[in-house]
C-alpha cells in the first residue's frame, strides 16, 4: 500500500461512505471470517504487548464485580465493556491497516490478482 497521509476530512468522508453502503462489507466479512482465528491471536498479542490486559485490566474487572449491587454495579460493568470495546476496536483497526499494507506489499506475488 503506498504511504499516504489523510486529512481528518478525508477520513470522515471515508467513514461516512462505509456507513452508507453496508453491502460493501460482504467480501470483507468473508475474508475476516476466514482469517478470524489468526486475527484474534494478533489482536490478543497486540493488546497484551500494549499492557491493556495485565494487572490494570484485572483490577478493573475486580472493581466492577465488587461494586455494590444494583445500578452502581451495572454502570461499572457497562463502562468496562464500553472501554474494552473501544480499545479492541482501535487495536483491531490498527491490525486491519497493517493487514491491508501486508496484502498490498505482496500483491505482485499473486499472479491471479485482478484489478
mmCIF file of C-alpha atoms in Angstrom, residues 13-71:
data_model
loop_
_atom_site.group_PDB
_atom_site.id
_atom_site.type_symbol
_atom_site.label_atom_id
_atom_site.label_comp_id
_atom_site.label_asym_id
_atom_site.label_seq_id
_atom_site.Cartn_x
_atom_site.Cartn_y
_atom_site.Cartn_z
ATOM 1 C CA UNK A 13 -15.808 11.120 4.322
ATOM 2 C CA UNK A 14 -14.497 7.547 4.083
ATOM 3 C CA UNK A 15 -16.263 6.561 7.322
ATOM 4 C CA UNK A 16 -19.489 8.131 6.024
ATOM 5 C CA UNK A 17 -19.148 6.180 2.752
ATOM 6 C CA UNK A 18 -18.728 2.940 4.702
ATOM 7 C CA UNK A 19 -21.841 3.734 6.730
ATOM 8 C CA UNK A 20 -23.909 4.405 3.614
ATOM 9 C CA UNK A 21 -23.283 1.067 1.869
ATOM 10 C CA UNK A 22 -23.340 -1.985 4.152
ATOM 11 C CA UNK A 23 -23.134 -4.368 1.160
ATOM 12 C CA UNK A 24 -19.564 -3.327 0.516
ATOM 13 C CA UNK A 25 -18.632 -5.239 3.662
ATOM 14 C CA UNK A 26 -19.700 -8.645 2.285
ATOM 15 C CA UNK A 27 -16.296 -9.608 0.874
ATOM 16 C CA UNK A 28 -14.532 -8.107 3.869
ATOM 17 C CA UNK A 29 -16.739 -10.171 6.185
ATOM 18 C CA UNK A 30 -15.889 -13.330 4.248
ATOM 19 C CA UNK A 31 -12.173 -12.556 4.463
ATOM 20 C CA UNK A 32 -12.337 -11.724 8.164
ATOM 21 C CA UNK A 33 -14.400 -14.835 8.921
ATOM 22 C CA UNK A 34 -11.752 -16.939 7.193
ATOM 23 C CA UNK A 35 -8.895 -15.157 8.969
ATOM 24 C CA UNK A 36 -10.640 -14.790 12.373
ATOM 25 C CA UNK A 37 -8.541 -17.283 14.351
ATOM 26 C CA UNK A 38 -5.268 -15.742 13.202
ATOM 27 C CA UNK A 39 -6.569 -12.201 13.579
ATOM 28 C CA UNK A 40 -7.787 -12.984 17.113
ATOM 29 C CA UNK A 41 -4.303 -14.157 18.014
ATOM 30 C CA UNK A 42 -2.742 -10.998 16.543
ATOM 31 C CA UNK A 43 -5.265 -8.804 18.367
ATOM 32 C CA UNK A 44 -4.634 -10.590 21.671
ATOM 33 C CA UNK A 45 -0.873 -10.252 21.227
ATOM 34 C CA UNK A 46 -1.199 -6.545 20.415
ATOM 35 C CA UNK A 47 -3.407 -5.931 23.449
ATOM 36 C CA UNK A 48 -1.041 -7.899 25.672
ATOM 37 C CA UNK A 49 2.043 -6.121 24.303
ATOM 38 C CA UNK A 50 0.359 -2.772 24.899
ATOM 39 C CA UNK A 51 -0.262 -3.699 28.514
ATOM 40 C CA UNK A 52 -4.020 -3.448 28.078
ATOM 41 C CA UNK A 53 -4.896 -6.787 29.670
ATOM 42 C CA UNK A 54 -2.491 -7.097 32.558
ATOM 43 C CA UNK A 55 -2.913 -6.196 36.196
ATOM 44 C CA UNK A 56 -4.791 -2.969 35.401
ATOM 45 C CA UNK A 57 -7.396 -4.918 33.464
ATOM 46 C CA UNK A 58 -7.819 -7.410 36.281
ATOM 47 C CA UNK A 59 -8.227 -4.532 38.743
ATOM 48 C CA UNK A 60 -10.973 -3.050 36.547
ATOM 49 C CA UNK A 61 -12.801 -6.385 36.454
ATOM 50 C CA UNK A 62 -12.474 -6.799 40.209
ATOM 51 C CA UNK A 63 -13.695 -3.247 40.772
ATOM 52 C CA UNK A 64 -16.742 -3.715 38.552
ATOM 53 C CA UNK A 65 -17.587 -7.087 40.071
ATOM 54 C CA UNK A 66 -17.124 -5.743 43.597
ATOM 55 C CA UNK A 67 -19.282 -2.662 43.121
ATOM 56 C CA UNK A 68 -22.419 -2.589 45.279
ATOM 57 C CA UNK A 69 -25.399 -4.487 43.880
ATOM 58 C CA UNK A 70 -27.823 -2.721 41.589
ATOM 59 C CA UNK A 71 -27.360 0.353 39.461
#
